[in-house]
Amino acid sequence: MKLNGIVASESYDVYSKIDQMKVWQSLLGTTVTLNARMVNTLRHDTKPGCWLYEHDNVILLADFADARFHGITCVTAVMIKYHCDYTRALEIIKQDFSYTNQKLALSNKSTKEFNFQLSFNKGSWNQRHKDYWSEYGISKSQLELENCYAVSSYCFNTHSCPDFLQKVKVYDETTAIVVDSKIKIYKPNTHFKFLSNFTENTIGGTNKITDTVIITKSAKDYMVLDNLGYSSRFIHSETSNPDLTRFMEYNRVYVLMDNDTTGLNACKRLSSNNHFIGISIPEGFPKDISDFYKTYGHTETRHLIRQLIPKSSSQFLLSTI
């Protein structure tokens, strides 16, 4: 395998000239297989929720929990790990990963830190928005109250082209969720559902005056709980590990995540680390509270929450529905 002559201008042909899986394996420090769940060792990650997939003969990383890594190539991953530019990344691949097991000593050349940029243009609510959100009992007025907006287009940059904003026009139910000026683009009916600049400590939802609260993992789950009359907040994702000290002011804090392995582990981690109470939907039922609502409706979902929450905590109901 030869990489002679590869420069930045040849980027579209780079991936046919390198062993992408070998580079990924060297970067991640583990055996890798396409479409198999794994841990992203490029960041603090202990749960296997990422995977490699192939698109147009290029192998990309799927990482919904962190926008810095989602959809990146092995060259971009080298740029991130070694804090270098594109051309330097190719040199590392050629001299380090492709030819020798010894690490290449990097130059002292300073490089600009990548600043992920994400913005969107508001669109008009359409029938697809209504059809999607109404399945969960969520209305247009509630979405707007919670700073969620219809999207006509969104723009973002990448590590390989940090100064270029790629614009994507949308005509579906794509929704922007805004929390403290941070944005999550939510595309529910696509393979890659999220693009976000939320941080580890982004926590959304309206702070209600109650003595008990439920922490969940998405804006959709939060709005379902709100419609059921329960005070709740939502974190960035199940793989994030936010500072939850702000919740110490509540008498009781419940953690409700998905009932799959990732969700149950997140529930255990967040509740045990903070002396909160972990609760989950029983196995065999839809994985989260919003999907449960979609399947069984308002009354059954409210009945489920009443089973999960002890009667002594009924004082955090916002209303009787």
Short mmCIF file of N, CA, C and O in Angstrom, two decimals, residues 241-298:
data_model
loop_
_atom_site.label_atom_id
_atom_site.label_comp_id
_atom_site.label_asym_id
_atom_site.label_seq_id
_atom_site.Cartn_x
_atom_site.Cartn_y
_atom_site.Cartn_z
N ASN A 241 -22.42 12.34 31.26
CA ASN A 241 -22.26 12.24 32.71
C ASN A 241 -22.26 13.66 33.30
O ASN A 241 -21.23 14.16 33.74
N PRO A 242 -23.41 14.32 33.30
CA PRO A 242 -23.48 15.74 33.68
C PRO A 242 -23.34 15.97 35.18
O PRO A 242 -23.51 15.05 35.99
N ASP A 243 -23.06 17.20 35.51
CA ASP A 243 -23.04 17.63 36.90
C ASP A 243 -24.49 17.82 37.34
O ASP A 243 -25.19 18.70 36.86
N LEU A 244 -24.95 16.99 38.26
CA LEU A 244 -26.35 17.02 38.68
C LEU A 244 -26.53 17.61 40.08
O LEU A 244 -27.57 17.39 40.71
N THR A 245 -25.55 18.37 40.52
CA THR A 245 -25.65 18.94 41.87
C THR A 245 -26.84 19.87 42.02
O THR A 245 -27.35 20.05 43.13
N ARG A 246 -27.29 20.47 40.92
CA ARG A 246 -28.43 21.38 41.00
C ARG A 246 -29.69 20.67 41.47
O ARG A 246 -30.64 21.31 41.96
N PHE A 247 -29.73 19.33 41.33
CA PHE A 247 -30.92 18.58 41.72
C PHE A 247 -30.92 18.23 43.20
O PHE A 247 -31.89 17.64 43.70
N MET A 248 -29.85 18.58 43.91
CA MET A 248 -29.79 18.29 45.33
C MET A 248 -30.83 19.08 46.13
O MET A 248 -31.12 18.76 47.27
N GLU A 249 -31.39 20.12 45.51
CA GLU A 249 -32.39 20.94 46.20
C GLU A 249 -33.73 20.23 46.31
O GLU A 249 -34.60 20.64 47.09
N TYR A 250 -33.92 19.16 45.51
CA TYR A 250 -35.18 18.42 45.56
C TYR A 250 -35.15 17.38 46.67
O TYR A 250 -34.09 16.80 46.97
N ASN A 251 -36.30 17.10 47.24
CA ASN A 251 -36.38 16.06 48.26
C ASN A 251 -36.19 14.67 47.65
O ASN A 251 -35.56 13.80 48.25
N ARG A 252 -36.74 14.48 46.45
CA ARG A 252 -36.61 13.20 45.77
C ARG A 252 -36.30 13.44 44.30
O ARG A 252 -36.93 14.29 43.67
N VAL A 253 -35.36 12.67 43.78
CA VAL A 253 -35.00 12.76 42.37
C VAL A 253 -35.05 11.34 41.79
O VAL A 253 -34.36 10.44 42.29
N TYR A 254 -35.84 11.16 40.75
CA TYR A 254 -35.94 9.87 40.07
C TYR A 254 -35.23 9.95 38.72
O TYR A 254 -35.27 10.99 38.04
N VAL A 255 -34.58 8.88 38.33
CA VAL A 255 -33.89 8.80 37.04
C VAL A 255 -34.60 7.76 36.19
O VAL A 255 -34.67 6.59 36.56
N LEU A 256 -35.15 8.20 35.04
CA LEU A 256 -35.89 7.32 34.15
C LEU A 256 -35.24 7.35 32.76
O LEU A 256 -35.36 8.33 32.03
N MET A 257 -34.54 6.29 32.41
CA MET A 257 -33.91 6.17 31.11
C MET A 257 -34.59 5.04 30.31
O MET A 257 -35.61 4.52 30.72
N ASP A 258 -34.01 4.65 29.19
CA ASP A 258 -34.55 3.55 28.40
C ASP A 258 -34.40 2.24 29.17
O ASP A 258 -33.55 2.12 30.06
N ASN A 259 -35.19 1.23 28.78
CA ASN A 259 -35.10 -0.06 29.49
C ASN A 259 -34.20 -1.06 28.76
O ASN A 259 -34.25 -2.26 29.03
N ASP A 260 -33.35 -0.55 27.82
CA ASP A 260 -32.34 -1.42 27.20
C ASP A 260 -31.06 -1.37 28.02
O ASP A 260 -31.00 -0.70 29.07
N THR A 261 -30.03 -2.08 27.58
CA THR A 261 -28.80 -2.18 28.36
C THR A 261 -28.17 -0.82 28.60
O THR A 261 -27.78 -0.49 29.73
N THR A 262 -28.06 -0.01 27.55
CA THR A 262 -27.45 1.32 27.69
C THR A 262 -28.23 2.18 28.67
O THR A 262 -27.66 2.85 29.54
N GLY A 263 -29.55 2.16 28.55
CA GLY A 263 -30.39 2.96 29.43
C GLY A 263 -30.34 2.51 30.87
O GLY A 263 -30.27 3.33 31.79
N LEU A 264 -30.39 1.20 31.09
CA LEU A 264 -30.35 0.67 32.46
C LEU A 264 -29.00 0.98 33.12
O LEU A 264 -28.94 1.31 34.31
N ASN A 265 -27.91 0.88 32.34
CA ASN A 265 -26.59 1.22 32.90
C ASN A 265 -26.51 2.70 33.23
O ASN A 265 -25.93 3.09 34.25
N ALA A 266 -27.08 3.54 32.36
CA ALA A 266 -27.09 4.98 32.62
C ALA A 266 -27.91 5.30 33.86
O ALA A 266 -27.52 6.13 34.70
N CYS A 267 -29.04 4.64 33.98
CA CYS A 267 -29.90 4.85 35.15
C CYS A 267 -29.18 4.47 36.44
O CYS A 267 -29.20 5.21 37.43
N LYS A 268 -28.49 3.35 36.40
CA LYS A 268 -27.75 2.88 37.57
C LYS A 268 -26.61 3.84 37.91
O LYS A 268 -26.40 4.21 39.08
N ARG A 269 -25.88 4.29 36.88
CA ARG A 269 -24.74 5.19 37.09
C ARG A 269 -25.17 6.54 37.66
O ARG A 269 -24.63 7.02 38.65
N LEU A 270 -26.19 7.14 37.05
CA LEU A 270 -26.62 8.47 37.46
C LEU A 270 -27.30 8.46 38.82
O LEU A 270 -27.15 9.40 39.61
N SER A 271 -28.04 7.40 39.10
CA SER A 271 -28.74 7.35 40.39
C SER A 271 -27.79 7.02 41.53
O SER A 271 -27.83 7.64 42.59
N SER A 272 -26.89 6.04 41.33
CA SER A 272 -25.98 5.65 42.42
C SER A 272 -24.94 6.72 42.71
O SER A 272 -24.57 6.94 43.86
N ASN A 273 -24.48 7.42 41.67
CA ASN A 273 -23.47 8.45 41.87
C ASN A 273 -24.00 9.66 42.61
O ASN A 273 -23.25 10.41 43.22
N ASN A 274 -25.31 9.85 42.56
CA ASN A 274 -25.91 11.05 43.15
C ASN A 274 -26.94 10.74 44.23
O ASN A 274 -27.64 11.64 44.69
N HIS A 275 -27.05 9.47 44.61
CA HIS A 275 -28.02 9.04 45.63
C HIS A 275 -29.45 9.36 45.20
O HIS A 275 -30.29 9.75 46.01
N PHE A 276 -29.70 9.21 43.89
CA PHE A 276 -31.05 9.37 43.36
C PHE A 276 -31.72 7.99 43.27
O PHE A 276 -31.10 6.97 43.56
N ILE A 277 -32.98 7.97 42.84
CA ILE A 277 -33.74 6.73 42.75
C ILE A 277 -33.92 6.36 41.28
O ILE A 277 -34.53 7.11 40.51
N GLY A 278 -33.40 5.23 40.88
CA GLY A 278 -33.54 4.79 39.51
C GLY A 278 -34.82 4.00 39.29
O GLY A 278 -35.17 3.13 40.09
N ILE A 279 -35.56 4.31 38.22
CA ILE A 279 -36.77 3.60 37.87
C ILE A 279 -36.71 3.26 36.38
O ILE A 279 -36.01 3.94 35.62
N SER A 280 -37.41 2.23 35.94
CA SER A 280 -37.38 1.87 34.53
C SER A 280 -38.68 1.18 34.12
O SER A 280 -39.37 0.58 34.95
N ILE A 281 -39.00 1.27 32.86
CA ILE A 281 -40.16 0.58 32.29
C ILE A 281 -39.84 -0.92 32.26
O ILE A 281 -38.73 -1.30 31.88
N PRO A 282 -40.75 -1.77 32.65
CA PRO A 282 -40.48 -3.21 32.69
C PRO A 282 -40.05 -3.77 31.33
O PRO A 282 -40.47 -3.27 30.28
N GLU A 283 -39.24 -4.79 31.36
CA GLU A 283 -38.77 -5.45 30.14
C GLU A 283 -39.96 -6.02 29.37
O GLU A 283 -40.92 -6.50 29.96
N GLY A 284 -39.88 -5.95 28.07
CA GLY A 284 -40.96 -6.45 27.23
C GLY A 284 -41.92 -5.37 26.77
O GLY A 284 -42.75 -5.60 25.88
N PHE A 285 -41.80 -4.17 27.36
CA PHE A 285 -42.61 -3.03 26.95
C PHE A 285 -41.74 -2.06 26.15
O PHE A 285 -40.52 -2.21 26.10
N PRO A 286 -42.33 -1.05 25.49
CA PRO A 286 -41.52 -0.06 24.76
C PRO A 286 -40.41 0.50 25.64
O PRO A 286 -40.57 0.65 26.85
N LYS A 287 -39.28 0.84 25.01
CA LYS A 287 -38.06 1.15 25.75
C LYS A 287 -38.11 2.45 26.54
O LYS A 287 -37.42 2.58 27.55
N ASP A 288 -38.87 3.44 26.08
CA ASP A 288 -38.90 4.71 26.82
C ASP A 288 -40.34 5.19 27.01
O ASP A 288 -41.28 4.64 26.45
N ILE A 289 -40.48 6.24 27.80
CA ILE A 289 -41.82 6.68 28.20
C ILE A 289 -42.60 7.26 27.02
O ILE A 289 -43.83 7.13 26.95
N SER A 290 -41.90 7.87 26.06
CA SER A 290 -42.61 8.43 24.90
C SER A 290 -43.11 7.32 23.98
O SER A 290 -44.23 7.40 23.45
N ASP A 291 -42.31 6.28 23.77
CA ASP A 291 -42.77 5.16 22.95
C ASP A 291 -43.88 4.39 23.65
O ASP A 291 -44.78 3.84 23.00
N PHE A 292 -43.82 4.34 24.98
CA PHE A 292 -44.90 3.70 25.74
C PHE A 292 -46.20 4.48 25.52
O PHE A 292 -47.26 3.89 25.29
N TYR A 293 -46.10 5.80 25.58
CA TYR A 293 -47.27 6.65 25.34
C TYR A 293 -47.82 6.42 23.93
O TYR A 293 -49.04 6.30 23.73
N LYS A 294 -46.94 6.37 22.95
CA LYS A 294 -47.35 6.16 21.56
C LYS A 294 -48.10 4.84 21.40
O LYS A 294 -49.06 4.74 20.64
N THR A 295 -47.67 3.81 22.14
CA THR A 295 -48.28 2.49 22.02
C THR A 295 -49.55 2.34 22.84
O THR A 295 -50.55 1.78 22.36
N TYR A 296 -49.53 2.85 24.06
CA TYR A 296 -50.63 2.58 24.99
C TYR A 296 -51.51 3.79 25.32
O TYR A 296 -52.58 3.62 25.92
N GLY A 297 -51.06 4.99 25.00
CA GLY A 297 -51.89 6.16 25.23
C GLY A 297 -51.71 6.80 26.60
O GLY A 297 -50.95 6.33 27.45
N HIS A 298 -52.43 7.90 26.78
CA HIS A 298 -52.28 8.75 27.97
C HIS A 298 -52.60 8.02 29.27
O HIS A 298 -51.82 8.04 30.22
#
